[in-house]
Each structure stands twice: as structure tokens, then as C-alpha cells.
PDB file of C-alpha atoms (C1' of nucleotides) in Angstrom:
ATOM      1  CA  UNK A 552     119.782 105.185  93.885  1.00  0.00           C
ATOM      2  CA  UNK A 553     116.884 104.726  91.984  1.00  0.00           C
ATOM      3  CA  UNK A 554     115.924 101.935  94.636  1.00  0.00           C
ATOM      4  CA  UNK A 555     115.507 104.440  97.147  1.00  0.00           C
ATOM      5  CA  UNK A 556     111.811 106.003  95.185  1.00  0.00           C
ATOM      6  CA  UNK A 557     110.034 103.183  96.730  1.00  0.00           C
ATOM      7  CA  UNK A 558     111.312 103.356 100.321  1.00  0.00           C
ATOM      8  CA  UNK A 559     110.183 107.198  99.973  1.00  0.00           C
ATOM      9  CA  UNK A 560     107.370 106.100  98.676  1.00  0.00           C
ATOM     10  CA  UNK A 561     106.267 104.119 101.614  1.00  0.00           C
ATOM     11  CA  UNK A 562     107.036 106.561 103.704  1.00  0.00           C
ATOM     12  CA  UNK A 563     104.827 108.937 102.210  1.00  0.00           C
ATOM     13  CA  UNK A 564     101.910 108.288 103.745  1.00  0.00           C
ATOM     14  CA  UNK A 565     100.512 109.485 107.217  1.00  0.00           C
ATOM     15  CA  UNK A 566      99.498 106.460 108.071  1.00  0.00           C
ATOM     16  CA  UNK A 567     101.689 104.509 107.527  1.00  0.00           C
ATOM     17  CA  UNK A 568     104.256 106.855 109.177  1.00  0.00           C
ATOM     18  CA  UNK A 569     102.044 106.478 111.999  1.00  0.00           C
ATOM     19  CA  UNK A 570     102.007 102.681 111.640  1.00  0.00           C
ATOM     20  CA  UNK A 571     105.788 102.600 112.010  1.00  0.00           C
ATOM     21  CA  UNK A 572     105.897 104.511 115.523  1.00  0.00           C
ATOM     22  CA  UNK A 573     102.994 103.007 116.922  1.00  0.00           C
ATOM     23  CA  UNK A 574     105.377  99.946 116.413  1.00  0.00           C
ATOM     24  CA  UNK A 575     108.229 101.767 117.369  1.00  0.00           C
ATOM     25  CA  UNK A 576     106.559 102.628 120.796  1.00  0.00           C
ATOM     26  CA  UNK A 577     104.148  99.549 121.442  1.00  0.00           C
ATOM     27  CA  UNK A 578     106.890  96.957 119.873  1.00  0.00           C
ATOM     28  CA  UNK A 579     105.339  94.451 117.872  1.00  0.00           C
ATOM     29  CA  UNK A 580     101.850  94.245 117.353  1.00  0.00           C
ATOM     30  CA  UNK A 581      98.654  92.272 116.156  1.00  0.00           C
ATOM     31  CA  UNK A 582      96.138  94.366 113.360  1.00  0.00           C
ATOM     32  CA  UNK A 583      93.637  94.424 115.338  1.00  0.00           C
ATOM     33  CA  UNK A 584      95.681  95.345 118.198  1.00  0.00           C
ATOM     34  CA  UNK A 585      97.240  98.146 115.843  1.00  0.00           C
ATOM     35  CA  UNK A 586      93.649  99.050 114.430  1.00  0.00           C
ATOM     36  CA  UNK A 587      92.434 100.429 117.581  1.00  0.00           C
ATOM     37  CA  UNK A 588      94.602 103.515 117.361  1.00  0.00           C
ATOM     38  CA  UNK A 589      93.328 103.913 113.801  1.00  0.00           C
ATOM     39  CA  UNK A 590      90.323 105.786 112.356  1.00  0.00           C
ATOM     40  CA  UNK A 591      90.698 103.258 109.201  1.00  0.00           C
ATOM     41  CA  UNK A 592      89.239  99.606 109.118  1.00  0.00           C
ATOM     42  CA  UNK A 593      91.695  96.565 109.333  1.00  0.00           C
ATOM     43  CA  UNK A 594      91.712  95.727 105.890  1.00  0.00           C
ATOM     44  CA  UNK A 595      93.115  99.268 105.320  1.00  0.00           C
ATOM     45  CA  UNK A 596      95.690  98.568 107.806  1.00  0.00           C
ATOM     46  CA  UNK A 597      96.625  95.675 106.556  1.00  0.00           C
ATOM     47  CA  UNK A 598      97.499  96.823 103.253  1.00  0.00           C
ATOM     48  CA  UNK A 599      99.389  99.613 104.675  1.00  0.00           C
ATOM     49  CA  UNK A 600     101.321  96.947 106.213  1.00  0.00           C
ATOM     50  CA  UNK A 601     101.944  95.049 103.086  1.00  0.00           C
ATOM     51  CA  UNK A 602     103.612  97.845 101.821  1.00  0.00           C
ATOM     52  CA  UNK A 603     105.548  98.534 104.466  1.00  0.00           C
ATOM     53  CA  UNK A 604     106.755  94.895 104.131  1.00  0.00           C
ATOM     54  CA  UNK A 605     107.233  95.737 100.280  1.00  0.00           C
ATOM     55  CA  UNK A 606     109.387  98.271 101.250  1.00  0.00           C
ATOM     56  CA  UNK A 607     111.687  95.878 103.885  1.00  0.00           C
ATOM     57  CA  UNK A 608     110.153  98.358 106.301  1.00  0.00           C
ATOM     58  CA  UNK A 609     108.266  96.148 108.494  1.00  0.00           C
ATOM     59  CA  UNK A 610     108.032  92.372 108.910  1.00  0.00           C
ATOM     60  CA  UNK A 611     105.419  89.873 110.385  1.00  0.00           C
ATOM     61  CA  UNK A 612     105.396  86.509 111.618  1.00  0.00           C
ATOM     62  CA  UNK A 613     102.374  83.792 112.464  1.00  0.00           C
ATOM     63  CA  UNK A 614     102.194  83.178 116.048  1.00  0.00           C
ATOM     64  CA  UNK A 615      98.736  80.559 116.160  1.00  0.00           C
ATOM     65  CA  UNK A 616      95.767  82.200 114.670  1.00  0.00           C
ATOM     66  CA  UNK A 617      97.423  85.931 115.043  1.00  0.00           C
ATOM     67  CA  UNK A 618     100.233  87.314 112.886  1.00  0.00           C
ATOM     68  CA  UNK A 619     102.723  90.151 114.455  1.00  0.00           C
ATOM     69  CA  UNK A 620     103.903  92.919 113.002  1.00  0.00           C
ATOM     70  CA  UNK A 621     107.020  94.423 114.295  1.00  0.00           C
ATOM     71  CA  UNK A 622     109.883  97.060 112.557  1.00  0.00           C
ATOM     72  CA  UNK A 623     112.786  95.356 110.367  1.00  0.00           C
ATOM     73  CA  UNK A 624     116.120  96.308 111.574  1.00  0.00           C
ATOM     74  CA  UNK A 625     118.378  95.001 108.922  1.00  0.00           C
ATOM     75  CA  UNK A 626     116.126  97.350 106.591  1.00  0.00           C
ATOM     76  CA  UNK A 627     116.291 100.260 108.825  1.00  0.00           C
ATOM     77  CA  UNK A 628     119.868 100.286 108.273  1.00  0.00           C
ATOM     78  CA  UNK A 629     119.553 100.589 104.074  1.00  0.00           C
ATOM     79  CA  UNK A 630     116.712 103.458 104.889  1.00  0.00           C
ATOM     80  CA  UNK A 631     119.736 105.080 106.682  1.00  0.00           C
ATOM     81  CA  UNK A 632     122.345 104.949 103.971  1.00  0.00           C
ATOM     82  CA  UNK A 633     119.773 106.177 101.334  1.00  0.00           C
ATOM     83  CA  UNK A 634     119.078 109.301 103.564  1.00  0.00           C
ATOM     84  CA  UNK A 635     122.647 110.095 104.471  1.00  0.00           C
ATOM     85  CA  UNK A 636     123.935 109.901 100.616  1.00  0.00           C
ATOM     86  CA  UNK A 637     120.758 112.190  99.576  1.00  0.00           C
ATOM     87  CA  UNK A 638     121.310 114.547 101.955  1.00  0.00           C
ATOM     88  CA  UNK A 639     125.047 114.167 101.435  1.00  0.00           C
ATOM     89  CA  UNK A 640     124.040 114.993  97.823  1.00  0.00           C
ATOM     90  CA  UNK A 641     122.779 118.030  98.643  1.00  0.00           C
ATOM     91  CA  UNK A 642     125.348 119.203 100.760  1.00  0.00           C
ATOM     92  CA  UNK A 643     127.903 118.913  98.039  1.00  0.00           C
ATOM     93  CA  UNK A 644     125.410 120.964  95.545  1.00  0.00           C
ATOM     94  CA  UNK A 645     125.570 123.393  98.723  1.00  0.00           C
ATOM     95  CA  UNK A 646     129.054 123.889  98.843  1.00  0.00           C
ATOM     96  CA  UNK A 647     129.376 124.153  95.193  1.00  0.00           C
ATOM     97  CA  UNK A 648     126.563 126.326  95.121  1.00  0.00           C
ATOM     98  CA  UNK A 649     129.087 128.416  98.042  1.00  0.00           C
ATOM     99  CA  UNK A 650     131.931 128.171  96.067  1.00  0.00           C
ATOM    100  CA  UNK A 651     130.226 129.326  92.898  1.00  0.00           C
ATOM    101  CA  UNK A 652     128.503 132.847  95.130  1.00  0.00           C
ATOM    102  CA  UNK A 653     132.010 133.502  96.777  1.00  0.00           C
ATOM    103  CA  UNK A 654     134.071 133.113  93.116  1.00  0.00           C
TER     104      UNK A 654
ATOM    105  CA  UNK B 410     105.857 114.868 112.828  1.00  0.00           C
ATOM    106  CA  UNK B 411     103.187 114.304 110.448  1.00  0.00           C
ATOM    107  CA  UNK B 412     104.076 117.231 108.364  1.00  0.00           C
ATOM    108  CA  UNK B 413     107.150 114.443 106.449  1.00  0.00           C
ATOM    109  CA  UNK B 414     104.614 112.349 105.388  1.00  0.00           C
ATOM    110  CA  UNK B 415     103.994 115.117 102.174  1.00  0.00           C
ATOM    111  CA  UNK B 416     107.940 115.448 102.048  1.00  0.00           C
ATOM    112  CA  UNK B 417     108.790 111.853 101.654  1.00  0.00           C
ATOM    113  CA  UNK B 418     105.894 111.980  99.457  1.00  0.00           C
ATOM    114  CA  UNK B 419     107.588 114.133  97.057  1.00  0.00           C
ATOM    115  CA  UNK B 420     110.651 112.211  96.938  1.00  0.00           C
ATOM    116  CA  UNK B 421     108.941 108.501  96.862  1.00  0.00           C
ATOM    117  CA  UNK B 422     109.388 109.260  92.917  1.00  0.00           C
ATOM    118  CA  UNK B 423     111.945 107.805  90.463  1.00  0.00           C
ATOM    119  CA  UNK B 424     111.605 110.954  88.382  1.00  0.00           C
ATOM    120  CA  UNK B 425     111.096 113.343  91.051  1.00  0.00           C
ATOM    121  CA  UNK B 426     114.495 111.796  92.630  1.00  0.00           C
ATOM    122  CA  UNK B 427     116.271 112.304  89.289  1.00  0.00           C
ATOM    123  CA  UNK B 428     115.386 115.551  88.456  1.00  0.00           C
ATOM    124  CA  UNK B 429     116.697 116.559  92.264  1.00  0.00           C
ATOM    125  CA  UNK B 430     119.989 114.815  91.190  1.00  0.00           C
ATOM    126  CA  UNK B 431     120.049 116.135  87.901  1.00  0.00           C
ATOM    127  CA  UNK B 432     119.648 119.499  89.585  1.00  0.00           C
ATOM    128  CA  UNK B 433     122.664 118.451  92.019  1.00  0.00           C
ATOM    129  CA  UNK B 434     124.835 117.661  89.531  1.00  0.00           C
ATOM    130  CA  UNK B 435     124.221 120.219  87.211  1.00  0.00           C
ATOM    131  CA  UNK B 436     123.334 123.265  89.341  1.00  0.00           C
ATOM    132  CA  UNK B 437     119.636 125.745  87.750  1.00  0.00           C
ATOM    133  CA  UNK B 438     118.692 124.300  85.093  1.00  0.00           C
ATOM    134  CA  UNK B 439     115.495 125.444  82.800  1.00  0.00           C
ATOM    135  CA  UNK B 440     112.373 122.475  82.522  1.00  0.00           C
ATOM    136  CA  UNK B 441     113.328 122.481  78.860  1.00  0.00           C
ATOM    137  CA  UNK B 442     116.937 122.057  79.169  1.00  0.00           C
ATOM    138  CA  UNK B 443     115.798 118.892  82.322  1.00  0.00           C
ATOM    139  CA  UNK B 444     113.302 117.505  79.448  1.00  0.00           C
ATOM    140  CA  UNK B 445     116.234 116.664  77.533  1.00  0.00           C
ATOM    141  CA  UNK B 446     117.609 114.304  79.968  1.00  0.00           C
ATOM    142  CA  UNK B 447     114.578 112.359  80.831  1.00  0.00           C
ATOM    143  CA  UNK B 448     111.903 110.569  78.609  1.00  0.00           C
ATOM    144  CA  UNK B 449     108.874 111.923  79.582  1.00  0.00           C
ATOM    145  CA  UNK B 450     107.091 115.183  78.596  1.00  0.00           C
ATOM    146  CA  UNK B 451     107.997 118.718  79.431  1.00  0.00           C
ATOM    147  CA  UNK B 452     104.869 119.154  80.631  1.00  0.00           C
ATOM    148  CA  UNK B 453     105.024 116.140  83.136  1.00  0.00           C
ATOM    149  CA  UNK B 454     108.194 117.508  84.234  1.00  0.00           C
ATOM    150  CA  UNK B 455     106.731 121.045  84.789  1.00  0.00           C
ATOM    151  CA  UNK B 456     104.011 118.788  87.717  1.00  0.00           C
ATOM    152  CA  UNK B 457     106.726 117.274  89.245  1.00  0.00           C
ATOM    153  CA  UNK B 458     108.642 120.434  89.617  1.00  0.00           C
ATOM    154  CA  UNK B 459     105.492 121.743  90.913  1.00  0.00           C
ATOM    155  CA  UNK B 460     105.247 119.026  93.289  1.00  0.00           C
ATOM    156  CA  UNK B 461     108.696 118.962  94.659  1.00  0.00           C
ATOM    157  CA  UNK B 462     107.904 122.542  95.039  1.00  0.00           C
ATOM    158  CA  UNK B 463     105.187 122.530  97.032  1.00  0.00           C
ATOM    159  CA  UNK B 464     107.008 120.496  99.177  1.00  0.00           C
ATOM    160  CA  UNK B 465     110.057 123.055  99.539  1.00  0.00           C
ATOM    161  CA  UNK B 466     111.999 121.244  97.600  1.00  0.00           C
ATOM    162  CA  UNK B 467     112.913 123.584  94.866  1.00  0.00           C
ATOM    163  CA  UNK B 468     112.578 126.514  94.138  1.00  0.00           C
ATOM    164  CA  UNK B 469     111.965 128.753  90.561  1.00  0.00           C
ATOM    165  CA  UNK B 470     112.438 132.075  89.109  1.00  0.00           C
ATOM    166  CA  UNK B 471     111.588 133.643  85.891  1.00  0.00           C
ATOM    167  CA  UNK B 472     114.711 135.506  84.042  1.00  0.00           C
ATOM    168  CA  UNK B 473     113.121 136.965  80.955  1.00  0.00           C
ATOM    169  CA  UNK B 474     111.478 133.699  78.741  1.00  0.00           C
ATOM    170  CA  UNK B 475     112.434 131.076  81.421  1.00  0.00           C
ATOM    171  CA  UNK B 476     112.456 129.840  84.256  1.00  0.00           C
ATOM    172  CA  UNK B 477     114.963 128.294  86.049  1.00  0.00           C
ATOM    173  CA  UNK B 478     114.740 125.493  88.292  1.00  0.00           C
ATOM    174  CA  UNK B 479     117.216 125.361  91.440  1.00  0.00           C
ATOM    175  CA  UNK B 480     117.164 123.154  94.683  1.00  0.00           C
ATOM    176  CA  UNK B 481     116.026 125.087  98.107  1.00  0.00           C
ATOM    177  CA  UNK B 482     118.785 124.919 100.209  1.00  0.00           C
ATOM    178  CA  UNK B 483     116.755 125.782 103.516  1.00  0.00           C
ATOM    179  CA  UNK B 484     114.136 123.321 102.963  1.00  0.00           C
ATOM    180  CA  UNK B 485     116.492 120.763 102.644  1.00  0.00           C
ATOM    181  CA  UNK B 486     117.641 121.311 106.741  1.00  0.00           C
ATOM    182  CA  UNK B 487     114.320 120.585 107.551  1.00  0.00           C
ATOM    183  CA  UNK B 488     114.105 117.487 105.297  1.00  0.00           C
ATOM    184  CA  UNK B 489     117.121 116.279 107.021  1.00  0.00           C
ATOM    185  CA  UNK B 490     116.206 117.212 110.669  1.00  0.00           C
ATOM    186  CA  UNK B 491     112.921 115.055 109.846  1.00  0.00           C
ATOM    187  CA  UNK B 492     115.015 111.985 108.552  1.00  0.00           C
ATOM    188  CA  UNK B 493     117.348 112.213 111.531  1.00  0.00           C
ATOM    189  CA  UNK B 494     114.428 112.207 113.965  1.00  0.00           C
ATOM    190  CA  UNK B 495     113.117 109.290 112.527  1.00  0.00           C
ATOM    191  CA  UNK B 496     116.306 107.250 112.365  1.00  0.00           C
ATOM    192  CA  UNK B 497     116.378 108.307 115.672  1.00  0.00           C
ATOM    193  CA  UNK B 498     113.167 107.148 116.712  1.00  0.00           C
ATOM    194  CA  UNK B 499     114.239 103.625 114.723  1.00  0.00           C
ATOM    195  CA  UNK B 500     117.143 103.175 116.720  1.00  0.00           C
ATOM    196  CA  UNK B 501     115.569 103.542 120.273  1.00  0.00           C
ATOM    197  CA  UNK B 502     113.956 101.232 119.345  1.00  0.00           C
ATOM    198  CA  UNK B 503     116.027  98.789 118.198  1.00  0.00           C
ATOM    199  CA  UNK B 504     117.770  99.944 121.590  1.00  0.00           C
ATOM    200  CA  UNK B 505     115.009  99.106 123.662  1.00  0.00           C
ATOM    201  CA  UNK B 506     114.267  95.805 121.220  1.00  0.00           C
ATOM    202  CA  UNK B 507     117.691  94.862 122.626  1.00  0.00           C
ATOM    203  CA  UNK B 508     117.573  95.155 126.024  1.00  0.00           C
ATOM    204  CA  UNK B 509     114.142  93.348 126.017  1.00  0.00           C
ATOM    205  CA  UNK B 510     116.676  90.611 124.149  1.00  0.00           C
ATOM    206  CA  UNK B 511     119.161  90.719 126.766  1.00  0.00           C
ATOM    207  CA  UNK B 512     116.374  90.775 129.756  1.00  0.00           C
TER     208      UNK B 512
ATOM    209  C1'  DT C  95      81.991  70.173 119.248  1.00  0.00           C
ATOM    210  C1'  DT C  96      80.827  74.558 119.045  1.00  0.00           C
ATOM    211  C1'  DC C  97      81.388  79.130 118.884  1.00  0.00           C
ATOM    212  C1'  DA C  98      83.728  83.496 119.277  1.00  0.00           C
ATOM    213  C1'  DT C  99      87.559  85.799 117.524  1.00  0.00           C
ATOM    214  C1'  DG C 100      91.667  87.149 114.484  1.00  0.00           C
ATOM    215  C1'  DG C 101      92.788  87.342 110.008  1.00  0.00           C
ATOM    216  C1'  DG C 102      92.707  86.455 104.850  1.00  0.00           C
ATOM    217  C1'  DC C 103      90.232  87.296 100.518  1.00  0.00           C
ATOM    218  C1'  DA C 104      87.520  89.463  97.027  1.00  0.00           C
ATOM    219  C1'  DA C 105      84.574  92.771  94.936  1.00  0.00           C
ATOM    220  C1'  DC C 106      83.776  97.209  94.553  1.00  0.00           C
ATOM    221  C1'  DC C 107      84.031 102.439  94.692  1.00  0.00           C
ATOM    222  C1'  DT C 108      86.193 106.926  94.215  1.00  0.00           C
ATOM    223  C1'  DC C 109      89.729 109.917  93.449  1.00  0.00           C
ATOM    224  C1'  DC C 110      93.939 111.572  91.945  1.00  0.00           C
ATOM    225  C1'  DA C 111      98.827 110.937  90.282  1.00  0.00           C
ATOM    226  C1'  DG C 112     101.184 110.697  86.227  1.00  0.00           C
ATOM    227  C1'  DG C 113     101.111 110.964  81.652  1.00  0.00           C
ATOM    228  C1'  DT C 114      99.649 112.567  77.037  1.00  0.00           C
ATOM    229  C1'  DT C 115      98.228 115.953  73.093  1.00  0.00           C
ATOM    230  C1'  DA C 116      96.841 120.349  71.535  1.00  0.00           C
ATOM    231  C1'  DC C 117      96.761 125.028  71.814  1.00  0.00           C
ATOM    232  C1'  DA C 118      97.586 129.837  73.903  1.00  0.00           C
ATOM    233  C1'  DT C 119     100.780 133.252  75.750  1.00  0.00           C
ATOM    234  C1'  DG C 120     104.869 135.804  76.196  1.00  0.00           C
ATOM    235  C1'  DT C 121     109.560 137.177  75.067  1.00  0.00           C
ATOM    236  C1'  DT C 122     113.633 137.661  72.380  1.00  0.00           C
ATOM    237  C1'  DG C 123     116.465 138.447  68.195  1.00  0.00           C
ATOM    238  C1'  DG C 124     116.948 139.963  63.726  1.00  0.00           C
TER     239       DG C 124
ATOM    240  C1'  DC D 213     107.168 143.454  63.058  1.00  0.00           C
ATOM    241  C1'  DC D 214     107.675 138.649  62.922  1.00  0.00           C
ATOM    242  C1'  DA D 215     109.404 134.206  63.539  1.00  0.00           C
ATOM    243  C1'  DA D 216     111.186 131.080  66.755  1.00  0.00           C
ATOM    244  C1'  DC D 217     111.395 129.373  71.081  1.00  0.00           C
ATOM    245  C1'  DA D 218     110.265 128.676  76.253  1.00  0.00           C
ATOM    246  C1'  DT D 219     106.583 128.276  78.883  1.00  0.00           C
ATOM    247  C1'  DG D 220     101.644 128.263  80.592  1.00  0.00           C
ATOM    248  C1'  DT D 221      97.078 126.204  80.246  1.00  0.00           C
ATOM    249  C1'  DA D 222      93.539 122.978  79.408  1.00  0.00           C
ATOM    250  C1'  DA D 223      91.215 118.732  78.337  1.00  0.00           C
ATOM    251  C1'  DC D 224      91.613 114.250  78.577  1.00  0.00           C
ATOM    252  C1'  DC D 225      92.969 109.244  79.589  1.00  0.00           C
ATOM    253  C1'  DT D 226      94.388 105.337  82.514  1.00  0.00           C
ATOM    254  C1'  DG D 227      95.950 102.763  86.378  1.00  0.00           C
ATOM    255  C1'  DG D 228      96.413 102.147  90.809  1.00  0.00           C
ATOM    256  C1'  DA D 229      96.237 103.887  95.768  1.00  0.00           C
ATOM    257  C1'  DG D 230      93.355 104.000  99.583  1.00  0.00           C
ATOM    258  C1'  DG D 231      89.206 103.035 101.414  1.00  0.00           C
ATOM    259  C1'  DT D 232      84.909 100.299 102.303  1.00  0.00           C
ATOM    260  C1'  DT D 233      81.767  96.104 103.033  1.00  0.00           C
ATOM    261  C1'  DG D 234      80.812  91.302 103.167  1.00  0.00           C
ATOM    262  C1'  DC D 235      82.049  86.758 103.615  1.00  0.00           C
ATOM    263  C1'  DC D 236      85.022  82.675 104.516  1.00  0.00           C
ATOM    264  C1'  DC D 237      88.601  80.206 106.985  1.00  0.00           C
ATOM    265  C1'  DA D 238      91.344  78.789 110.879  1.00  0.00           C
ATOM    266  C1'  DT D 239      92.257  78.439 115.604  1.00  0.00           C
ATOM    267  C1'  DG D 240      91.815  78.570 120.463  1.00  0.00           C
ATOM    268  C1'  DA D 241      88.776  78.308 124.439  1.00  0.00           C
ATOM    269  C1'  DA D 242      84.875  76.487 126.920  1.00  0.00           C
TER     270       DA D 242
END
DNA sequence: TTCATGGGCAACCTCCAGGTTACATGTTGG
DNA sequence: CCAACATGTAACCTGGAGGTTGCCCATGAA
């Protein structure tokens, strides 16, 4: 569970939640490409996008002289489970919390 | 859509996600009674409280000499309506990354 | 070959998160 | 009233996040 600070972590951020559906909408992208939507310089972006990829959030790949950044699926998947037990969490300390009001 | 960015903030914590379990698991609980099961300070506890409060996380009342620590139950909807929206958003696009596949 | 372009790399700056220690305040029980 | 205990407050320290600028390298096009 404690693997899950990290993912949160990454996703903490404004722009790099931005990052993520600009690729979610545009598919994969360049930087640069990805920069021009962006207030911030490239450098910036990049290391937004290294920790994205950090987190399993994002991947890239060299195509000649350019390197794409698109969404990783497979990790999209763990992102899932780690929200649905939290939450599931919760909802337990909810109905115990219920059960506890209505003894 | 920008306003999870500060929630997943909050949670992108290792300490901030174990004092929400802790205060699953073991329903109100005072800061001093929480410092007991973690190794850093009271008083570091006391700014993550105050951080997972500010983000709606929790929530605290004063009974006589303490204050007690419980989880916000409404904030936690919204929390989860954010998450779904964004797992959402993932899978159209691994939706749309698959019929691009199958084109 | 040459040059324009995309991207990596490195140095640097500033600010704040996360932690500590020390001390002040308030409340309860005897 | 006073001692003990829970908490609030403040000053302070350190590392790293997030940003910038400047420069170098590689590659593709003419």
C-alpha cells in the first residue's frame, strides 16, 4: 500500500495532471510538441515527464532524433487497483462508522 | 479538473496515507494517541493532519483537552468522483489507442 | 557538408515540505 | 491550587521540487 504514496505523488501536480490529458487527447507526443500548450520551458516539461515515467505513468520511445511520449496502459491498470482499495478503505470505515451511529 | 491536483497532493505521502489508514482502522483517534504508532514527531503529525485537512480529508474537533482526528466522509465522494473521472478519461483512451490499433 | 532543429545535460536559483527542538497555553483531576 | 498531560506556537534546519538559462550533441534535410 505504501507503494501507492508515489503514484499520488505524481499525480499531485497540475501540470503534470495536465501533461497526462494532453496525452490522453493528442495521443502520443514529442516535448516540444507538448511544450506548446505549456506556459513552462521544455526542460521543465521534461522533468515532469521523468516523473511521470518514475511513476509507470507515462512511457517514451526514440523515434530518429525525437523521443515520444505517450500514456502506459499496463500502469494505468495498478493506478486503478490502488484507487479502488483506498476508496474501498474508506467505505468500510463508512459503514462501520454507520453501524457504530445506528448501535 | 484541476482542483485534484491539491487532493492527490495530500495523499502522494507515505505518512499522510498511513495516518488515513490508521484512522480507518481505528476510527477518531487524538494526534497523541496517532504519534504512538508512527516514528516521527507529534508535531509533524499535527502538519500533516493539517494538510490532509485542508484538502477535506479529515476533519477535527476539540472535546475538552483534545482533539480528535476523524476521516471526512463527504470529502471522500468527491475524491472518488475525481479518481473515477480520470480512470475514465485513461480508458477512452486506451479505447481510442485501440481502435487506432485495429485501423 | 552544412545548418537548422529536437533533445539531453548541467549549473544555478528560490521556495517550501517535512522534520526537529524548545517553549507557551489550556484543561483536567486530585 | 497545582501538577500532569494534550495541544498550540515558534524558530530553525535541510533537502529536494520546480523552474530558469546556456550550451552541447545528434540527426535529418537541403
Amino acid at each position: 500500500m505504501k507503494d501507492a504514496a508515489p503514484l499520488f505523488a505524481a499525480l499531485g501536480d497540475a501540470t503534470r495532471l495536465g501533461l497526462l490529458v494532453a496525452l490522453c487527447s493528442s495521443g502520443p507526443l514529442t516535448v516540444t510538441r507538448l511544450s506548446s500548450k505549456f506556459a513552462v520551458s521544455r526542460q521543465a516539461l521534461t522533468k515532469h515527464l521523468d516523473v511521470l515515467s518514475d511513476a509507470g505513468l507515462v512511457r517514451s520511445s526514440r523515434q530518429g532524433r525525437e523521443r515520444i511520449w505517450e500514456l502506459e496502459p499496463r500502469r494505468l491498470g495498478d493506478a486503478h487497483v490502488y484507487l479502488e482499495r483506498l476508496s474501498r478503505q474508506w467505505d468500510e470505515a463508512l459503514d462501520r462508522l454507520k453501524t457504530y451511529l445506528e448501535s
